[in-house]
XYZ file of C-alpha atoms in Angstrom:
635
model
C 0.000 0.000 0.000
C 1.176 3.539 -0.783
C 0.523 6.791 1.036
C -2.049 8.017 -1.478
C -4.292 5.072 -0.587
C -4.767 6.241 3.012
C -6.837 9.145 4.352
C -4.855 12.376 4.386
C -4.352 14.554 7.430
C -6.764 17.468 7.729
C -4.191 20.248 8.172
C -0.717 20.561 6.707
C 1.879 19.834 9.396
C 2.819 23.081 11.080
C -0.274 24.798 9.737
C -2.764 23.605 12.349
C -4.915 26.338 13.919
C -3.263 27.567 17.107
C -5.082 26.415 20.271
C -5.695 29.981 21.453
C -9.455 29.891 20.995
C -12.041 28.774 23.473
C -13.794 25.414 23.167
C -16.997 25.456 25.167
C -19.466 22.684 25.759
C -23.001 22.146 26.987
C -22.585 18.719 28.577
C -22.911 18.422 32.361
C -24.677 21.738 32.970
C -23.790 22.743 36.528
C -27.481 23.212 37.404
C -28.808 19.913 36.102
C -27.490 17.137 38.361
C -28.149 19.012 41.656
C -31.714 19.704 40.475
C -32.282 16.051 39.561
C -30.839 14.809 42.834
C -33.125 17.134 44.785
C -36.172 15.966 42.833
C -35.611 12.212 43.203
C -36.035 9.986 46.239
C -32.877 8.241 47.435
C -33.900 4.874 46.001
C -34.872 6.475 42.684
C -31.538 8.255 42.449
C -29.732 5.013 43.278
C -31.658 3.116 40.588
C -30.706 5.633 37.891
C -27.160 5.967 39.238
C -26.540 2.220 38.927
C -28.226 1.870 35.530
C -26.325 1.820 32.244
C -27.047 5.546 31.823
C -25.924 6.307 35.367
C -22.365 6.388 34.059
C -22.946 10.079 33.310
C -23.954 10.809 36.909
C -20.827 9.030 38.114
C -18.810 11.090 35.651
C -20.342 14.254 37.119
C -19.208 13.181 40.583
C -15.595 12.977 39.353
C -15.525 16.772 38.890
C -13.674 16.086 35.638
C -11.139 18.749 34.682
C -11.862 20.052 31.171
C -8.802 20.974 29.081
C -9.912 22.663 25.864
C -6.337 23.053 24.603
C -5.782 19.309 24.848
C -8.977 18.582 22.888
C -8.054 21.249 20.334
C -4.716 19.539 19.665
C -6.438 16.174 19.398
C -8.875 17.540 16.804
C -6.157 19.125 14.694
C -3.888 16.036 14.843
C -6.756 13.832 13.613
C -13.690 5.591 19.838
C -16.458 5.916 21.728
C -17.979 2.562 22.816
C -15.033 1.643 25.033
C -15.020 5.108 26.585
C -18.651 5.390 27.654
C -19.776 1.765 27.926
C -23.097 2.693 26.279
C -25.048 0.398 23.984
C -23.937 0.728 20.356
C -26.064 -2.019 18.840
C -27.650 -1.492 15.455
C -31.395 -0.825 15.188
C -33.386 -0.506 11.987
C -34.917 2.853 12.870
C -32.474 4.847 14.968
C -34.526 7.995 14.418
C -37.634 6.279 15.878
C -39.947 7.742 13.258
C -42.860 5.386 13.898
C -43.506 6.156 17.590
C -47.135 7.098 18.149
C -48.219 10.046 20.288
C -50.119 8.272 23.069
C -52.268 9.688 25.846
C -49.568 8.724 28.361
C -47.022 10.803 26.466
C -49.399 13.756 26.350
C -50.030 13.495 30.089
C -46.347 13.317 31.019
C -45.390 16.176 28.710
C -48.135 18.247 30.294
C -46.748 17.322 33.696
C -43.347 18.641 32.619
C -45.004 21.724 31.085
C -43.344 21.025 27.738
C -44.843 21.386 24.267
C -45.988 17.899 23.271
C -44.435 18.339 19.824
C -40.973 19.072 21.244
C -38.422 17.223 23.279
C -37.706 18.871 26.646
C -34.703 21.175 26.850
C -32.207 21.052 29.693
C -33.694 24.246 31.119
C -37.210 22.795 31.030
C -36.017 19.670 32.833
C -34.316 21.768 35.524
C -37.521 23.772 35.976
C -39.593 20.581 36.136
C -37.419 19.422 39.043
C -39.063 22.079 41.207
C -42.590 20.803 40.451
C -42.183 17.121 41.227
C -43.864 16.766 44.632
C -47.067 15.130 43.365
C -45.431 12.968 40.698
C -45.415 9.202 40.704
C -42.182 7.268 41.181
C -42.069 6.260 37.495
C -42.551 9.853 36.378
C -39.686 11.021 38.593
C -37.490 8.292 37.112
C -38.499 9.428 33.638
C -37.452 12.963 34.524
C -34.084 11.681 35.725
C -33.404 9.729 32.542
C -34.480 12.650 30.372
C -32.011 14.807 32.299
C -29.203 12.428 31.332
C -30.387 12.376 27.716
C -30.651 16.162 27.371
C -27.693 17.144 29.554
C -25.107 14.522 28.596
C -26.003 12.348 25.590
C -26.997 15.115 23.161
C -26.003 18.086 25.361
C -27.331 20.829 23.133
C -27.649 24.457 24.143
C -29.675 24.334 27.387
C -32.586 26.326 26.007
C -32.997 24.284 22.806
C -35.517 21.475 22.468
C -34.228 17.939 22.105
C -35.362 15.320 19.591
C -38.982 14.626 20.512
C -38.987 11.050 19.162
C -36.009 10.011 21.264
C -37.382 11.801 24.314
C -40.721 9.972 24.026
C -38.932 6.642 24.433
C -38.741 7.426 28.147
C -42.321 6.230 28.607
C -40.874 2.688 28.466
C -38.265 2.890 31.222
C -36.588 -0.440 30.513
C -36.597 0.146 26.767
C -35.132 3.609 27.293
C -32.182 2.202 29.250
C -31.464 -0.400 26.569
C -31.725 1.918 23.573
C -28.398 2.325 21.676
C -27.662 5.756 23.125
C -24.005 5.259 22.310
C -24.816 5.672 18.635
C -26.867 8.790 19.297
C -24.119 10.312 21.458
C -21.395 9.499 18.931
C -23.409 10.717 15.942
C -24.369 13.970 17.675
C -20.844 14.746 18.863
C -19.094 14.008 15.558
C -21.650 16.043 13.602
C -21.048 19.004 15.912
C -17.245 18.695 15.670
C -17.267 18.506 11.873
C -19.296 21.717 11.635
C -16.817 23.805 13.647
C -14.108 26.160 12.462
C -11.177 25.378 14.760
C -9.681 28.828 14.221
C -12.553 30.461 16.127
C -14.127 30.260 19.553
C -16.819 27.621 19.439
C -19.134 25.402 21.456
C -19.424 21.682 20.868
C -22.674 19.818 21.378
C -22.662 16.304 22.758
C -20.486 14.576 25.322
C -17.243 16.248 24.224
C -15.349 15.115 27.330
C -15.083 11.704 25.654
C -12.513 13.210 23.271
C -10.311 14.216 26.191
C -10.604 10.745 27.713
C -9.613 9.346 24.313
C -6.317 11.268 24.485
C -5.652 9.889 27.971
C -6.328 6.359 26.759
C -4.099 6.706 23.699
C -1.158 8.475 25.399
C -0.359 6.386 28.453
C 2.498 8.434 29.894
C 0.721 11.704 29.179
C -2.338 10.413 31.043
C -0.214 9.292 33.987
C 1.265 12.780 34.320
C -1.675 14.992 33.445
C -4.915 12.968 33.440
C -5.075 12.031 37.141
C -5.873 8.368 36.427
C -7.785 6.534 39.123
C -6.531 3.171 40.447
C -7.896 -0.322 39.788
C -8.521 -0.095 36.012
C -11.989 1.374 36.348
C -14.452 0.672 33.528
C -15.750 2.298 31.407
C -12.833 4.558 30.499
C -14.753 7.798 31.080
C -14.688 7.015 34.804
C -10.987 6.158 34.875
C -9.610 9.732 34.902
C -10.343 12.887 36.866
C -8.894 15.027 34.107
C -6.993 18.247 34.561
C -7.669 21.798 33.450
C -5.264 23.980 31.535
C -2.131 21.919 31.089
C 1.234 23.492 30.268
C 3.077 22.691 26.997
C 0.295 20.414 25.852
C 1.458 19.960 22.275
C 5.077 19.257 23.216
C 4.047 16.769 25.870
C 1.730 14.979 23.456
C 4.344 14.737 20.704
C 7.072 13.324 22.920
C 5.015 10.285 23.907
C 6.824 6.999 23.322
C 4.027 4.668 24.430
C 0.862 4.979 22.371
C -2.250 2.825 22.331
C -3.585 3.390 18.844
C -6.986 1.788 19.180
C -9.074 -0.753 21.022
C -8.330 -4.214 19.636
C -11.329 -5.632 17.800
C -11.853 -8.359 15.245
C -11.759 -7.172 11.662
C -15.397 -8.202 11.246
C -16.395 -5.739 13.985
C -14.487 -2.809 12.478
C -17.245 -1.813 10.048
C -20.405 -1.029 12.048
C -23.593 -0.554 10.095
C -25.037 2.945 9.840
C -28.145 3.863 7.885
C -27.539 5.645 4.568
C -23.780 5.641 4.964
C -21.382 4.733 2.174
C -18.080 3.034 2.913
C -15.013 5.247 2.486
C -12.484 3.161 0.505
C -9.509 4.948 2.089
C -10.803 4.124 5.573
C -11.287 0.483 4.561
C -7.663 0.359 3.387
C -6.229 1.781 6.596
C -8.328 -0.570 8.746
C -7.136 -3.538 6.715
C -3.553 -2.316 7.072
C -3.900 -2.111 10.858
C -5.041 -5.734 10.945
C -2.324 -6.926 8.562
C 0.496 -8.397 10.747
C 2.996 -7.939 7.913
C 2.268 -4.294 7.254
C 4.335 -1.595 8.948
C 3.444 2.085 8.922
C 6.126 4.642 8.075
C 6.243 8.418 7.784
C 5.698 8.082 4.046
C 2.189 6.816 4.695
C 1.278 10.108 6.369
C 2.180 13.016 4.024
C 2.808 16.386 5.641
C 0.418 18.198 3.312
C -3.164 18.273 4.556
C -6.494 18.420 2.795
C -6.992 22.021 3.922
C -3.367 23.027 3.442
C -1.782 25.440 5.879
C -4.429 27.147 7.952
C -2.247 30.072 8.905
C 0.409 32.011 7.061
C 3.716 32.414 8.840
C 4.349 36.069 9.631
C 7.638 37.774 8.983
C 10.067 37.536 11.867
C 9.058 39.873 14.658
C 5.706 40.704 13.043
C 2.216 39.474 13.642
C 0.045 38.334 10.752
C -3.368 39.925 10.453
C -6.475 38.776 8.602
C -7.063 40.300 5.189
C -10.397 41.763 6.184
C -9.715 45.484 6.634
C -12.529 45.744 9.147
C -10.619 43.560 11.581
C -7.239 45.266 11.258
C -5.694 47.118 14.160
C -7.101 50.596 14.765
C -5.340 53.519 16.431
C -6.084 53.246 20.150
C -7.903 56.435 21.138
C -10.207 57.046 24.053
C -13.238 56.595 21.847
C -12.057 53.454 20.098
C -10.223 51.557 22.845
C -13.476 50.314 24.353
C -14.868 49.180 21.026
C -11.754 47.319 19.917
C -10.431 46.014 23.215
C -10.130 42.342 22.342
C -7.361 42.362 19.766
C -6.625 42.522 16.121
C -8.437 39.510 14.854
C -11.778 39.551 16.637
C -13.008 36.160 15.453
C -15.997 34.061 16.526
C -18.155 35.331 19.329
C -15.632 38.082 20.036
C -16.501 39.838 16.787
C -20.117 40.036 17.864
C -19.118 41.276 21.289
C -17.153 44.207 19.855
C -20.228 45.827 18.375
C -22.317 44.854 21.381
C -20.190 46.623 23.971
C -20.634 50.057 22.428
C -24.369 49.691 22.935
C -23.925 48.167 26.404
C -21.880 51.068 27.677
C -23.222 53.951 25.605
C -24.100 55.750 28.818
C -20.350 56.251 29.492
C -19.414 59.707 28.300
C -16.216 60.503 26.442
C -15.123 62.528 29.425
C -15.429 59.480 31.699
C -13.437 57.339 29.290
C -10.699 59.985 29.003
C -10.473 60.198 32.754
C -10.565 56.461 33.381
C -6.857 55.822 32.850
C -5.872 58.598 35.256
C -8.386 57.397 37.846
C -7.200 53.811 37.650
C -3.545 54.811 37.888
C -4.429 56.794 40.988
C -6.138 53.774 42.518
C -3.429 51.300 41.490
C -0.238 53.143 42.326
C -1.413 55.528 45.002
C -1.209 59.305 44.860
C 2.142 60.927 45.517
C 0.536 63.122 48.147
C 0.043 60.101 50.436
C 2.877 59.868 52.885
C 4.382 56.569 53.960
C 2.818 57.050 57.386
C -0.663 57.551 55.889
C -0.312 54.382 53.836
C 0.879 52.345 56.800
C -2.143 53.371 58.868
C -4.419 51.519 56.446
C -2.386 48.352 55.986
C -2.580 44.885 57.428
C 0.024 43.982 60.016
C 1.760 41.900 57.374
C 2.377 44.893 55.162
C 4.117 46.901 57.905
C 7.110 44.573 57.751
C 10.180 46.008 55.958
C 10.217 45.431 52.189
C 12.808 47.202 50.127
C 12.111 45.652 46.745
C 14.617 45.014 43.993
C 15.069 46.723 40.650
C 12.468 44.446 39.063
C 9.801 45.454 41.538
C 10.744 49.122 41.251
C 10.414 48.929 37.475
C 6.994 47.368 37.797
C 5.539 49.939 40.161
C 6.323 53.647 40.490
C 8.748 54.808 43.171
C 5.925 56.512 45.050
C 4.232 53.151 45.372
C 7.271 51.054 46.285
C 7.000 51.824 49.976
C 6.674 49.019 52.497
C 2.930 48.864 52.024
C 3.072 48.155 48.297
C 4.784 44.784 48.243
C 1.436 43.012 47.743
C 0.836 44.866 44.476
C 4.491 44.498 43.497
C 4.463 40.739 43.742
C 1.130 40.408 41.941
C 2.672 42.507 39.163
C 5.644 40.152 39.059
C 3.275 37.195 38.630
C 1.464 39.126 35.919
C 4.749 39.786 34.140
C 5.802 36.139 34.381
C 2.445 35.035 32.965
C 2.833 37.389 29.991
C 6.371 36.177 29.269
C 6.089 32.493 30.179
C 2.460 31.282 30.145
C 3.756 27.712 29.891
C 4.961 27.944 33.502
C 1.404 28.294 34.792
C -1.481 25.917 35.201
C -3.119 27.623 32.205
C -2.798 30.745 30.112
C -6.519 31.342 30.738
C -5.944 32.945 34.139
C -5.693 36.536 35.314
C -4.082 38.201 38.344
C -5.955 41.219 39.699
C -4.662 43.878 42.053
C -6.182 44.458 45.469
C -7.951 47.626 44.288
C -10.295 45.462 42.216
C -11.968 43.955 45.277
C -11.572 47.132 47.345
C -13.421 49.328 44.843
C -16.100 46.719 44.162
C -16.840 46.328 47.863
C -16.926 50.104 48.280
C -19.410 50.547 45.409
C -21.645 47.597 46.263
C -24.304 49.714 47.975
C -24.534 51.943 44.893
C -25.107 48.811 42.822
C -27.822 47.514 45.167
C -29.579 50.876 45.376
C -29.560 51.574 41.624
C -32.809 51.024 39.738
C -32.694 48.243 37.128
C -34.690 47.963 33.937
C -37.705 45.680 33.748
C -35.428 42.785 32.718
C -33.122 43.422 35.736
C -30.411 44.927 33.515
C -28.615 48.278 33.647
C -27.782 48.433 37.345
C -24.829 50.623 38.283
C -21.582 48.653 38.211
C -18.306 49.940 39.739
C -16.132 52.321 37.744
C -13.647 50.310 35.723
C -15.745 47.113 35.696
C -15.825 47.088 31.917
C -12.045 47.561 31.685
C -11.417 44.682 34.096
C -13.805 42.511 32.077
C -11.952 43.199 28.829
C -8.460 42.845 30.288
C -7.593 46.537 30.008
C -7.172 46.596 33.771
C -4.925 46.181 35.629
C -2.848 48.539 33.475
C 0.459 46.750 33.979
C 0.816 43.792 31.566
C -2.688 44.166 30.200
C -4.019 40.793 29.099
C -6.668 42.130 26.669
C -8.507 38.889 27.439
C -12.231 38.801 28.065
C -13.598 37.182 31.196
C -15.380 33.848 30.661
C -14.388 33.810 26.974
C -10.599 33.960 27.158
C -10.210 33.709 30.947
C -11.417 30.861 33.158
C -10.006 31.912 36.537
C -9.190 35.095 38.464
C -6.728 35.447 41.344
C -6.886 38.392 43.723
C -6.776 39.464 47.377
C -9.342 40.667 49.893
C -8.498 42.999 52.772
C -10.939 42.195 55.590
C -11.568 43.080 59.241
C -9.328 46.092 58.733
C -6.126 44.151 59.391
C -6.062 40.906 57.432
C -5.423 39.636 53.879
C -6.981 36.549 52.312
C -6.499 35.162 48.793
C -9.409 34.480 46.450
C -9.732 32.293 43.364
C -12.750 32.965 41.139
C -13.810 30.211 38.736
C -16.051 31.168 35.827
C -16.416 27.474 34.997
C -17.865 26.367 38.325
C -19.243 29.821 39.252
C -17.522 29.565 42.600
C -15.152 31.696 44.698
C -12.576 29.895 46.831
C -11.049 31.731 49.803
C -7.628 30.800 51.195
C -7.269 32.242 54.690
C -4.060 31.872 56.727
C -6.154 32.326 59.888
C -9.010 30.033 58.895
C -8.321 27.806 61.888
C -8.539 30.614 64.435
C -11.453 32.299 62.628
C -9.789 35.721 62.913
C -12.458 36.624 60.365
C -15.785 35.023 61.184
C -17.866 33.209 58.586
C -20.252 36.165 58.591
C -17.396 38.583 57.890
C -16.154 36.392 55.032
C -19.691 36.249 53.600
C -20.012 40.019 53.787
C -16.617 40.599 52.146
C -17.211 38.152 49.285
C -20.847 39.045 48.568
C -20.116 42.082 46.339
C -17.937 39.955 44.051
C -20.275 36.948 44.138
C -23.197 39.159 43.055
C -21.653 41.710 40.703
C -19.301 39.418 38.728
C -22.172 37.309 37.286
C -24.133 40.520 36.726
C -21.229 41.950 34.718
C -20.878 38.735 32.677
C -24.597 38.785 31.842
C -24.604 42.487 31.004
C -21.645 42.262 28.646
C -22.579 39.035 26.857
C -24.077 39.310 23.344
C -27.821 38.727 23.236
C -27.528 35.220 21.813
C -25.063 34.267 24.547
C -26.762 35.735 27.632
C -28.353 32.394 28.532
C -24.868 31.217 29.575
C -24.587 33.861 32.277
C -27.527 33.965 34.695
C -27.705 36.686 37.337
C -27.509 33.993 40.018
C -24.707 34.859 42.484
C -21.569 32.739 42.545
C -21.190 30.401 45.496
C -18.180 30.665 47.794
C -16.322 28.675 50.431
C -13.362 29.139 52.740
C -10.840 26.301 52.656
C -10.492 24.762 56.147
C -7.329 25.621 58.030
C -6.469 21.937 58.261
C -5.990 21.796 54.479
C -3.636 24.745 53.912
C -0.589 26.201 55.737
C -1.600 28.469 58.609
C -0.075 31.630 60.078
C 0.078 30.976 63.819
C 1.756 34.204 64.859
C 0.146 37.448 63.763
C 1.628 39.640 61.084
C 2.423 37.500 58.051
C -0.997 37.074 56.411
C 0.136 38.977 53.301
C 2.989 36.573 52.598
C 0.712 33.573 53.035
C -1.888 35.213 50.792
C 0.603 35.731 47.962
C 2.104 32.245 48.306
C -1.382 30.669 48.108
C -1.939 32.499 44.808
C 1.513 31.752 43.429
C 1.495 28.021 44.211
C -2.030 27.428 42.942
C -1.423 29.377 39.725
C 1.756 27.396 39.079
C -0.130 24.148 39.687
C 2.005 23.361 42.733
C 0.849 21.996 46.099
C 1.045 24.370 49.032
C 4.544 23.583 50.383
C 5.013 22.286 53.937
C 7.883 24.781 54.172
C 5.314 27.564 54.222
C 5.140 28.182 57.959
C 5.983 31.018 60.313
C 9.662 30.216 60.930
C 10.410 30.413 57.193
C 8.557 33.642 56.453
C 11.713 35.750 56.887
C 13.555 33.586 54.324
C 10.604 33.871 51.932
C 10.657 37.653 52.269
C 14.398 37.724 51.599
C 13.912 35.718 48.387
C 11.436 38.320 47.210
C 13.876 41.176 47.755
């Protein structure tokens, strides 16, 4: 066999789309499983959990770490039954076109408050979970199975109706469990993948996490290092890994793998499953036969470097960045009036292009005068006014900050001299982390993170009452957000090492600090993916700040961040960002290093942020006796 007889790669080697775009998904909606669990009795939940479809509920419990960059590389480089364990048997009528609309179906659809001619959407199923009190046991089970179908198997946009014929199968509970959902899941996912442009931000329908598990299965050493495999050879494969978000050097680590499992071993007779109305691809037949031929050996010549689509990107001249040919997307001069409209970058592809036009309308109430004054105002807040004396600054600092900190030339270059007093080492070190992230994103857990200065939380807490007291529109929109909220959202703030990355589209996590009780620093980690704020407190064990004080300090961020995301999202994307406040929790003092003596909370706060962002465990060396050495290393 010669190379021309095999399927060609999709992209020319070296011309694959860069994995700098967001891959979103609809599977495992964070609202769905908690709603189902609340609606079902314990025995009903257990019955669904242990059924063949319960594999998705078990997957949810793993808190699987999604890594879009890993999946992006897998798609551009070029299995399903072994991964999910679902039924993949052939049926004559997979579309179920001959199912009659019975009175029982009508009654159950009415119970769910769903149009009888439509399959229930994920949102409708979540809403039905609050109206279940008078339902029969079978009807509650039906609701649970429909939740798995809508939220995992097809996993379409939560507000869209599902296939009504497939949904109606739930009236026969046993038949529903035995239906070949594996085929439906595979068909739906592959169709969604094939429709996407990998050079843009996009959302994939279906159980896309299976693609990530596929990489872990195929690359054994990669999975051992990055996939968090679980012990005891758990089956099916989708339950064998916890996954990991935002891995560093993904492509390099994938390419250096020496041990590769190419595919699940099957008999040649089982390699050609029957699909309705599908013609055999002769090139695929040849490569399958070659795999099963013990005398055939693959070589590089069988996999030409030139792809079907050719090179997707054109190499730019050395030191220059290539821009799209469309003049409308080329770089504009950055003036006060245009910086807000063109904040995202030069290319503005995918959903970002829509957002550009949307933001002008969103923030049209901001006058040109306010925009011109924003940079000066933010610099004042970030660096501190020169008129503040060192004594005035010290009076408002935590005990930690009053310790001597001279700073080196790096820190002094990052922040102005007027701000490099003893009380500014918190901002200085956050700026150092921001600089490192801009220069070496591969060092960090992900390049989809952002470090915010302390003024972010300080100003938002200060302006929270103005937000609460402002009058919203009839649709709850247009409340008064803090000054600079838009600039933080678009990555224009903080000013130093601007990321120009948009929250929830290009950024998954925020790191920042909270100054509470007038004398104490805690670190916060905001996740847009889980809609949760984690607090790391070096005095969590002693409760220097009570739970009520933590709640009060975090509430402005937990309420206004989702409000900002909803306000700024394009109209067709607002469903992703409900006004519902983020949840929050303080990590117990038994799980993180604690500051026993008073006065070092700032150092602990910064080390929590640094270690977590670098994907490192909190070191046992982080304790009071070593704080002086840690400070000296920072000098």
